[in-house]
mmCIF file of C-alpha atoms in Angstrom:
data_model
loop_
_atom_site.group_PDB
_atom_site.id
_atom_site.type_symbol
_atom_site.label_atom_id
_atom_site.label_comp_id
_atom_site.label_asym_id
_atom_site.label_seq_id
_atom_site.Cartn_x
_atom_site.Cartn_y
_atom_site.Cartn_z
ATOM 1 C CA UNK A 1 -1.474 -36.831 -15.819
ATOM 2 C CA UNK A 2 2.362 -37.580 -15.680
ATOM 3 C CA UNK A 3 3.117 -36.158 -12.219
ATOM 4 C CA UNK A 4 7.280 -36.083 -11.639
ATOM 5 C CA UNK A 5 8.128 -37.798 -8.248
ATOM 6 C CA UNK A 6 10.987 -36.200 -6.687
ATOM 7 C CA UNK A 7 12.349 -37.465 -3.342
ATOM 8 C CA UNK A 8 11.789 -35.894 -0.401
ATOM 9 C CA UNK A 9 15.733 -35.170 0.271
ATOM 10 C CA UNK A 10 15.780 -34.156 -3.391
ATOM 11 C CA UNK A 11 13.364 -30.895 -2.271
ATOM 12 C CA UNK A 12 15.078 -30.593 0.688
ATOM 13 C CA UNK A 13 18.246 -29.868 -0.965
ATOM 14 C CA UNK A 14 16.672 -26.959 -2.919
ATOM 15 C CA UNK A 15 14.133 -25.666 -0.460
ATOM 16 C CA UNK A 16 16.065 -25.476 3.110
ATOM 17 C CA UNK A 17 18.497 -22.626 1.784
ATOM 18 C CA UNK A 18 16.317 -20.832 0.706
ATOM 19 C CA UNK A 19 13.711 -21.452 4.007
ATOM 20 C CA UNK A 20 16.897 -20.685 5.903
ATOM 21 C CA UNK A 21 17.535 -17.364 4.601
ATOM 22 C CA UNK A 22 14.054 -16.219 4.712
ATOM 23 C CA UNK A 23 14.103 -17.070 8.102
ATOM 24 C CA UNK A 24 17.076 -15.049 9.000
ATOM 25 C CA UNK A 25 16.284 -12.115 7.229
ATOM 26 C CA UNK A 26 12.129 -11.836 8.008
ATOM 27 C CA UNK A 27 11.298 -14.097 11.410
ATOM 28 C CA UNK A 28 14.711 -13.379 13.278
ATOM 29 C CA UNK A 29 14.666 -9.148 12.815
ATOM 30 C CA UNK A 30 11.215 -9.460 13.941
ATOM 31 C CA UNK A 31 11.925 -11.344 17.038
ATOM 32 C CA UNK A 32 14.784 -9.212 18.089
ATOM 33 C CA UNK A 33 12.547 -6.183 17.355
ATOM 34 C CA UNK A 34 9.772 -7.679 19.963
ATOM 35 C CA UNK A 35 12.330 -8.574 22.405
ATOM 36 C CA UNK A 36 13.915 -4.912 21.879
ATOM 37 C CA UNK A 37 10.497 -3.280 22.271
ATOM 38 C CA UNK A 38 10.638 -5.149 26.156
ATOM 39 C CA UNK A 39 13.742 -2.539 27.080
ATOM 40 C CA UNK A 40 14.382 0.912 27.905
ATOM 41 C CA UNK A 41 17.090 1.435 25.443
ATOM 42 C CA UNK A 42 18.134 4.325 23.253
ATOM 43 C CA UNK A 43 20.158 1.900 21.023
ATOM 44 C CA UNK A 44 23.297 3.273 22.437
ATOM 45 C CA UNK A 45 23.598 2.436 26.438
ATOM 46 C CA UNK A 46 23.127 -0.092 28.937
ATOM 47 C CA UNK A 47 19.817 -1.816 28.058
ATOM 48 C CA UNK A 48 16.949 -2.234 31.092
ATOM 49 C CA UNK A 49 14.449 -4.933 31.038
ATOM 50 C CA UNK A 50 10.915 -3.066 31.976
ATOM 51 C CA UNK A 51 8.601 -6.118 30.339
ATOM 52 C CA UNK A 52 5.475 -4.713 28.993
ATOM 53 C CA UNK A 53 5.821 -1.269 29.919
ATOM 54 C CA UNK A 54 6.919 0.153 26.392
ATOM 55 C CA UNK A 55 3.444 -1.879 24.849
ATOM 56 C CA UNK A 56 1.283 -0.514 27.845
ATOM 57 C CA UNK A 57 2.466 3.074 27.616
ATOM 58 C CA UNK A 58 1.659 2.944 23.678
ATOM 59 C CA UNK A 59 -1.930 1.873 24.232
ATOM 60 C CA UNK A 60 -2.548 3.837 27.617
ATOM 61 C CA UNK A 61 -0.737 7.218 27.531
ATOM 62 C CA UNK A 62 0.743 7.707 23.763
ATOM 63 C CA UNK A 63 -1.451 10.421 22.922
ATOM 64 C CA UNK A 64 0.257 10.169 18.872
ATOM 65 C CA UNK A 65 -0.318 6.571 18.819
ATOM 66 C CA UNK A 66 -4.035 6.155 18.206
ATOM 67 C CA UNK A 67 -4.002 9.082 15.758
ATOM 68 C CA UNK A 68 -1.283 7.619 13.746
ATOM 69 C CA UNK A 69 -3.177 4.017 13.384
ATOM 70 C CA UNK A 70 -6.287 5.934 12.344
ATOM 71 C CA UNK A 71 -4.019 8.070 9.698
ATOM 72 C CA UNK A 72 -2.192 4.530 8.735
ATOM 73 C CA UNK A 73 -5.849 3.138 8.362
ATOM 74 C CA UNK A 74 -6.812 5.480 5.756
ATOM 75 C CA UNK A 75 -3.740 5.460 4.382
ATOM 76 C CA UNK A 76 -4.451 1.947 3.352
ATOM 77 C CA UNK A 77 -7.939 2.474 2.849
ATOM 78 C CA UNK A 78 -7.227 5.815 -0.008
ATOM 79 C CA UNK A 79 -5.161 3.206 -1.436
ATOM 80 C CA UNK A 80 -7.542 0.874 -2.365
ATOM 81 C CA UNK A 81 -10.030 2.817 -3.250
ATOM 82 C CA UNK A 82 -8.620 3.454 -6.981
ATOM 83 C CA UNK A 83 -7.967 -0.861 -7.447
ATOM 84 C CA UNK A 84 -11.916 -0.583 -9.227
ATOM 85 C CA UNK A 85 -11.298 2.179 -11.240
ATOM 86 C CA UNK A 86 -7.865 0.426 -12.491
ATOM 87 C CA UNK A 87 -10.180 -2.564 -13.628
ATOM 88 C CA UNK A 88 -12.874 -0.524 -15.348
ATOM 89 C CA UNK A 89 -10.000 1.169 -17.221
ATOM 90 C CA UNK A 90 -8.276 -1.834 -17.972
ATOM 91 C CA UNK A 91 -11.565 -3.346 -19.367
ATOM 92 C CA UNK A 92 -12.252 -0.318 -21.463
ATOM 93 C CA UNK A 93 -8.510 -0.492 -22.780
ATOM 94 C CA UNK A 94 -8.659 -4.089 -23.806
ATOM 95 C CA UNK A 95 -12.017 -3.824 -25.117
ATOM 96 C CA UNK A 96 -11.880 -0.440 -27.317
ATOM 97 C CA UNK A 97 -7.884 0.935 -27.609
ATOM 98 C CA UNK A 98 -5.833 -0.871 -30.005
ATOM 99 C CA UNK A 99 -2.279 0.345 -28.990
ATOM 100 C CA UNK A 100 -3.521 -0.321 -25.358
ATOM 101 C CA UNK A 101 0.032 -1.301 -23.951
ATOM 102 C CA UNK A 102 1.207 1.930 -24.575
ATOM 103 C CA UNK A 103 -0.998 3.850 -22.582
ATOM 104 C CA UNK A 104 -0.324 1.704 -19.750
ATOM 105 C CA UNK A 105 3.373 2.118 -19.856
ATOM 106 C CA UNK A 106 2.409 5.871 -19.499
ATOM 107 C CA UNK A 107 0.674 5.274 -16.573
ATOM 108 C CA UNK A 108 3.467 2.976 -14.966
ATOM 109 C CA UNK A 109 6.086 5.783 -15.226
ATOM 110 C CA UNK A 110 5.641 7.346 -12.362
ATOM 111 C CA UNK A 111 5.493 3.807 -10.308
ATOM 112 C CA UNK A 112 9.573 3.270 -11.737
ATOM 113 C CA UNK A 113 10.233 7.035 -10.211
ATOM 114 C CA UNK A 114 12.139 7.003 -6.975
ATOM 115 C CA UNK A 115 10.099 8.406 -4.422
ATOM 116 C CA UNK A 116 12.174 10.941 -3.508
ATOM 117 C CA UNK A 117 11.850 12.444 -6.744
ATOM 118 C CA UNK A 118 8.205 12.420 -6.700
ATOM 119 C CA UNK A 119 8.131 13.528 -3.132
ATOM 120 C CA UNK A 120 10.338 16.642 -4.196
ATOM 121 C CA UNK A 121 8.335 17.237 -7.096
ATOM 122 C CA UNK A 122 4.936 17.450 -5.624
ATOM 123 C CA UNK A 123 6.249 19.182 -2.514
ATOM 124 C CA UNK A 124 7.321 21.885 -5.680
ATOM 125 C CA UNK A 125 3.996 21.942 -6.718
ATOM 126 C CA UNK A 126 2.065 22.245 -3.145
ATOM 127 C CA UNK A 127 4.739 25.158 -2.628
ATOM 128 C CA UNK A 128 2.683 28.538 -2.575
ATOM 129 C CA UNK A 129 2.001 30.537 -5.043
ATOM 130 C CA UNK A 130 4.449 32.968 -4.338
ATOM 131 C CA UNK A 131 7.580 29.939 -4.052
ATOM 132 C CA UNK A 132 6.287 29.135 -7.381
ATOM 133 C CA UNK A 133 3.758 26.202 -6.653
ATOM 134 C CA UNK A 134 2.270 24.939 -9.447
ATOM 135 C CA UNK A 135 -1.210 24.000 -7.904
ATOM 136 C CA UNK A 136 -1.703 27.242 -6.243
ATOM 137 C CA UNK A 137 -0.804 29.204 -9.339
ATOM 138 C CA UNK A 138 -3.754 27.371 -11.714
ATOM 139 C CA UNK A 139 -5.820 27.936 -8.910
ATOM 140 C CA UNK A 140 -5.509 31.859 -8.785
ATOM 141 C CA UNK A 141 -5.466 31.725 -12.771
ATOM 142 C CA UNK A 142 -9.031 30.519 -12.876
ATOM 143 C CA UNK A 143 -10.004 32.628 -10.205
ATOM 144 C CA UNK A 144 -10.682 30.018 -7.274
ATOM 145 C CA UNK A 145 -8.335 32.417 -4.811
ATOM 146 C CA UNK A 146 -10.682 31.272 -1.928
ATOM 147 C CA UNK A 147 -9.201 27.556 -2.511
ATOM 148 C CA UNK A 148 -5.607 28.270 -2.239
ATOM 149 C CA UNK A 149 -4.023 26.725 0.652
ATOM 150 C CA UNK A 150 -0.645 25.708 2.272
ATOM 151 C CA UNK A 151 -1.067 22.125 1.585
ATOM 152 C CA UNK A 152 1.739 20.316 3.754
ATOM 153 C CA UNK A 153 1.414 22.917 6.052
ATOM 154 C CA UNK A 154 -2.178 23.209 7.060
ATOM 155 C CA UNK A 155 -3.041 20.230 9.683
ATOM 156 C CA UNK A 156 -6.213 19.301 8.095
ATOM 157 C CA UNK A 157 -5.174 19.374 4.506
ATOM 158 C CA UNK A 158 -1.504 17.791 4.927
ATOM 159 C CA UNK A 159 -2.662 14.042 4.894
ATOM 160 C CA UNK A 160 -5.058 14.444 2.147
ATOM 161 C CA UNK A 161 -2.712 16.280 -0.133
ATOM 162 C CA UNK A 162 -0.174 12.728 0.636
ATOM 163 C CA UNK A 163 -3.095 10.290 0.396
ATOM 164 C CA UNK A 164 -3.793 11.847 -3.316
ATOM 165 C CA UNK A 165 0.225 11.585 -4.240
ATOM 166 C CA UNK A 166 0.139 8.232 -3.363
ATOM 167 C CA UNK A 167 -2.860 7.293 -5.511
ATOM 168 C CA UNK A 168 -0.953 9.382 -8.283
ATOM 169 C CA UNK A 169 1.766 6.764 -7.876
ATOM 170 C CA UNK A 170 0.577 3.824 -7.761
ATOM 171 C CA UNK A 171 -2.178 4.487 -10.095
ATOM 172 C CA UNK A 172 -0.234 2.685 -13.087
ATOM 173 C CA UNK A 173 1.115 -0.118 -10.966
ATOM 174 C CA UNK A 174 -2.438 -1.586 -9.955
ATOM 175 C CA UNK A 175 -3.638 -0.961 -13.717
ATOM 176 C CA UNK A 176 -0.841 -2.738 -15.088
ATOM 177 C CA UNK A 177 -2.040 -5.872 -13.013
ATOM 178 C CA UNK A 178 -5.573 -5.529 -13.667
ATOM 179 C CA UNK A 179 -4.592 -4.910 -17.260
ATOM 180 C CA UNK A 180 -2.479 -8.182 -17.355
ATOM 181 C CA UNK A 181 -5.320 -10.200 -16.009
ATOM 182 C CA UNK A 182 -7.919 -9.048 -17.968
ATOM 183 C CA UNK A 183 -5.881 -9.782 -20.818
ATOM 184 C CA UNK A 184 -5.262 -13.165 -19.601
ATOM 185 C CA UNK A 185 -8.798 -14.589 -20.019
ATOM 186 C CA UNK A 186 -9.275 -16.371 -23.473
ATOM 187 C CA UNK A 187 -10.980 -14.654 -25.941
ATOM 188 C CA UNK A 188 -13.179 -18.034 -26.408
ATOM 189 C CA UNK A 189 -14.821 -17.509 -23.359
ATOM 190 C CA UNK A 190 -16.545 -14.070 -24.469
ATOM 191 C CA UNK A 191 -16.978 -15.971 -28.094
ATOM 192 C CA UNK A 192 -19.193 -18.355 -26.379
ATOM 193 C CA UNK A 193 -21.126 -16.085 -24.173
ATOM 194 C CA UNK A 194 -21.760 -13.812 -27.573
ATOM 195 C CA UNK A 195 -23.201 -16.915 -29.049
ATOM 196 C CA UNK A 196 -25.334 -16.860 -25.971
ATOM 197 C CA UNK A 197 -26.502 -13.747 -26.334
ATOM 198 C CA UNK A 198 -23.815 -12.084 -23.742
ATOM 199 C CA UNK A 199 -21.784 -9.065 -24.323
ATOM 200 C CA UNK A 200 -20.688 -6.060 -23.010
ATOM 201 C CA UNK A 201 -21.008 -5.488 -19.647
ATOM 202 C CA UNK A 202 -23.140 -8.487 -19.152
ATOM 203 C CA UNK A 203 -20.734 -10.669 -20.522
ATOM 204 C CA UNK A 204 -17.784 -9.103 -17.919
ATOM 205 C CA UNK A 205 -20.282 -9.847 -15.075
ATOM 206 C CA UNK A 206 -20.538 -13.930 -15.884
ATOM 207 C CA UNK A 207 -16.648 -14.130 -17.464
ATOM 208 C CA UNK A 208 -14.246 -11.114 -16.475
ATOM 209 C CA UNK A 209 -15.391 -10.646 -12.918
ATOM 210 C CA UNK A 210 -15.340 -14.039 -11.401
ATOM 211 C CA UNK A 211 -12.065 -14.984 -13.399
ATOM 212 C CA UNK A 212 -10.011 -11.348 -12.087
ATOM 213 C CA UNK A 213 -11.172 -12.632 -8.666
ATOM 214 C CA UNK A 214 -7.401 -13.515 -7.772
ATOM 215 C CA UNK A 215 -5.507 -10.667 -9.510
ATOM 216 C CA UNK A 216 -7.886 -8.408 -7.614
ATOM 217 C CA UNK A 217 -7.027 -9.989 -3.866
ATOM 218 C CA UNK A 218 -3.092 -9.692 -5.095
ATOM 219 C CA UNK A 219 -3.448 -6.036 -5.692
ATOM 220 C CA UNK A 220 -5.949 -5.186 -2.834
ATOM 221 C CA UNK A 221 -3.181 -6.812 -0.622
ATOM 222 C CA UNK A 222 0.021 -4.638 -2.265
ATOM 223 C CA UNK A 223 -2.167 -2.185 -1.850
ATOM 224 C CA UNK A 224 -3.551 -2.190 1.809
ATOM 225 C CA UNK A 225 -0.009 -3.788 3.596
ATOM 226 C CA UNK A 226 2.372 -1.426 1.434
ATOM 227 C CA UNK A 227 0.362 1.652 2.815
ATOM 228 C CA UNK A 228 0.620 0.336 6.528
ATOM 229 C CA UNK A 229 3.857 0.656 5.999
ATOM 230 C CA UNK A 230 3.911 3.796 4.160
ATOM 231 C CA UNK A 231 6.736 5.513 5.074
ATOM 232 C CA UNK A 232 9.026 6.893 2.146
ATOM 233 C CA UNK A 233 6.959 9.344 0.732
ATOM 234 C CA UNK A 234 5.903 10.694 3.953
ATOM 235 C CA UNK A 235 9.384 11.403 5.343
ATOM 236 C CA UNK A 236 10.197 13.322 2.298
ATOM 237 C CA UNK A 237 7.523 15.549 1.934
ATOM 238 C CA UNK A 238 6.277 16.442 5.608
ATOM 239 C CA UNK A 239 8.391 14.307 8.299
ATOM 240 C CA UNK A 240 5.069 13.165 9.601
ATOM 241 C CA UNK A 241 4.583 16.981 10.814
ATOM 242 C CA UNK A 242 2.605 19.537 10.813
ATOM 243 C CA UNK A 243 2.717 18.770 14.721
ATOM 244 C CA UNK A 244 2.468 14.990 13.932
ATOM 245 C CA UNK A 245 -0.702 15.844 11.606
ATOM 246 C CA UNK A 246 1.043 13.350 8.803
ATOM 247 C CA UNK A 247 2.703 10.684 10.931
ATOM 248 C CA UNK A 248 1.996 7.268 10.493
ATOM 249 C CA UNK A 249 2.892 4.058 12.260
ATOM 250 C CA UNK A 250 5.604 4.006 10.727
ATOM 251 C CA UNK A 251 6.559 7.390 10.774
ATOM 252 C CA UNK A 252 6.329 7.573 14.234
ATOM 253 C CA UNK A 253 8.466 4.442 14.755
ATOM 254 C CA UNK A 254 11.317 5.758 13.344
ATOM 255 C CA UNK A 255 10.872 9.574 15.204
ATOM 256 C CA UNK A 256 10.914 7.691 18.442
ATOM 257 C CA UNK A 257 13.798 5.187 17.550
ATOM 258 C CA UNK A 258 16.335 6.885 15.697
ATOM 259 C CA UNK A 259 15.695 10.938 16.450
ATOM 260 C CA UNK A 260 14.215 10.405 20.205
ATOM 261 C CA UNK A 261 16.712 7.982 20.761
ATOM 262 C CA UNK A 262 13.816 5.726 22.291
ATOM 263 C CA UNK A 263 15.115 2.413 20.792
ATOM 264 C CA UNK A 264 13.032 0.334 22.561
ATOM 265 C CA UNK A 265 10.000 2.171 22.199
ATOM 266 C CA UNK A 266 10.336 1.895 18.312
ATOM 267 C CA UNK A 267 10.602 -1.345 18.373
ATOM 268 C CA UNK A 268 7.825 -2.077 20.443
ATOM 269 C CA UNK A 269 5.872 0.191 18.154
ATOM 270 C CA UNK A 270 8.031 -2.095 15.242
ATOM 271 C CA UNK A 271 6.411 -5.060 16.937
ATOM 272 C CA UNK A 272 2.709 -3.898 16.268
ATOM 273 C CA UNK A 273 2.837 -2.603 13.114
ATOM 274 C CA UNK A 274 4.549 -6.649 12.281
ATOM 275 C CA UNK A 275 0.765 -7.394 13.978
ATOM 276 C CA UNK A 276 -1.637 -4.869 12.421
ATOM 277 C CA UNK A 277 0.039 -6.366 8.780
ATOM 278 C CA UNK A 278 -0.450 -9.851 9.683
ATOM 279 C CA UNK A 279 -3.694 -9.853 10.918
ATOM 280 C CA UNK A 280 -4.670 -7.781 8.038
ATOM 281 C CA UNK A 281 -3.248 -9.905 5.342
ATOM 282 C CA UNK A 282 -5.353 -13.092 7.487
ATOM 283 C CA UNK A 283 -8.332 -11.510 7.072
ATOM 284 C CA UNK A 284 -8.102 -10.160 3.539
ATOM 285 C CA UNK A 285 -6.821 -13.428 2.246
ATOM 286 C CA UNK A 286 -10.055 -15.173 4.201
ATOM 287 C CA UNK A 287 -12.772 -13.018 2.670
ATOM 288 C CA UNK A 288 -11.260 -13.412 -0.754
ATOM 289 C CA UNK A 289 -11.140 -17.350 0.062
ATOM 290 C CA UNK A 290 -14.706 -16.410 0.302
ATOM 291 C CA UNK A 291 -15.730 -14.712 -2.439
ATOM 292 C CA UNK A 292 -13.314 -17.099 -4.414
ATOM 293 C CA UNK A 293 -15.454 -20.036 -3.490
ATOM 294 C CA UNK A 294 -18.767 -18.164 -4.028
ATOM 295 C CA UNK A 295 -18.088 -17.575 -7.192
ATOM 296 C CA UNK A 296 -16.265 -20.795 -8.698
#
């Protein structure tokens, strides 16, 4: 194999501009935001240095704080949950729908919405029946009175009615990966394991599930770091309220840095989210490494 040898200045030409503005626009924000979270600052005034007060206070006395990583944690968990289904579908699209592509540019419309449009909408149709919301309406049309509710309102229903927009949403983005690497595998391979008696299902087990291996980490990873960060679609349809029953890491971070005026609080609250995604990413990038191995 001809391999082209480049010099190492050669790569360092093309590669340090690029390194350098990485740097400045991920690792340097994040270091300020750590050093910010070691001040009592509202952004505005004189700045005092307290240490680890902010980063004590959050794990000792912030009675929203714990809540908020448990409601970030299934936010990220709701998410992934609908990756599987995206593969069987995009099996059973490749396999038995001819026009295929088409139905999964239906499904990516939503995906190409902003999200304040979608937030709008479905905050339309979890309105009540008598503002003219959709849901509610069907509901009392079919008789199931008894399961009307104020959706965003109610503390126990708010997060669930968000976790199920979001999985409206991004339904089409993780089945146009899937779709894309399913599509991806030569067709020899399932020629060969018909020859050998292998089809169907079967032959998916030995061919399409070991090869989808890595477009299955890449979407399990969108999937679980964009929702730790969910923050978008949360502001626009509750504000992470009732009562903070909807606020999320991130959520919260911005409440307490740009509305409390607690600048350094949000940042050290910045800082930790920068730690939950990091460690998260580690360790879903190691067990795939894992499985990856297992089944090469």
């Amino acid at each position: 194999m001809n391999v082209l040898k480049v010099p190492a200045r050669t790569i360092a030409v093309f590669v340090l501009p690029c390194l350098l503005l990485y740097t400045c626009m991920v690792f340097v924000p994040i270091l300020v935001s750590v050093y910010c979270g070691l001040l009592d600052w509202n952004g505005i005034a004189e700045a005092k240095f307290v240490g680890l007060a902010n980063f004590e206070r959050i794990f000792t006395a912030d009675s929203v704080f714990w809540p908020s990583v448990k409601r970030t944690m299934m936010f990220a968990v709701f998410s992934m949950l609908e990756i599987p289904f995206c593969l069987l579908l995009a099996i059973l699209l490749n396999r038995y729908v001819r026009k295929a592509n088409t139905l999964v540019t239906m499904y990516f419309l939503p995906v190409i919405l902003s999200v304040v449009i979608i937030g709008q909408l479905w905050k339309t149709i979890y309105n009540p029946a008598s503002m003219g919301g959709m849901l509610n309406g069907i509901l009392m049309a079919i008789g199931l009175e008894s399961w009307t509710r104020s959706w965003l309102t109610e503390p126990q229903i708010a997060m669930y009615a968000l976790y199920f927009v979001s999985l409206w949403q991004y339904f089409g983005y993780h089945l146009l990966i899937q779709f894309t690497g399913v599509q991806n595998i030569p067709n020899e391979l399932y020629e060969a394991a018909k020859i050998d008696g292998a089809e169907g299902f079967k032959a998916d087990r030995y061919i399409t599930l070991p090869l989808i291996v890595p477009i299955f980490k890449i979407s399990i990873v969108l999937a679980f770091i964009g929702s730790l960060q969910s923050f978008d679609l949360i502001w626009v349809m509750t504000g992470g309220g009732p009562a903070h029953a909807t606020d999320t890491v991130s959520t919260y971070m911005y409440n307490m840095s740009f509305l409390s005026m607690k600048y350094g609080y949000g940042s050290a609250l910045a800082s930790i989210l920068v730690v939950i995604c990091l460690s998260f990413t580690i360790v879903i990038n190691f067990v795939f490494k894992r499985i990856e191995n297992k089944v090469s």
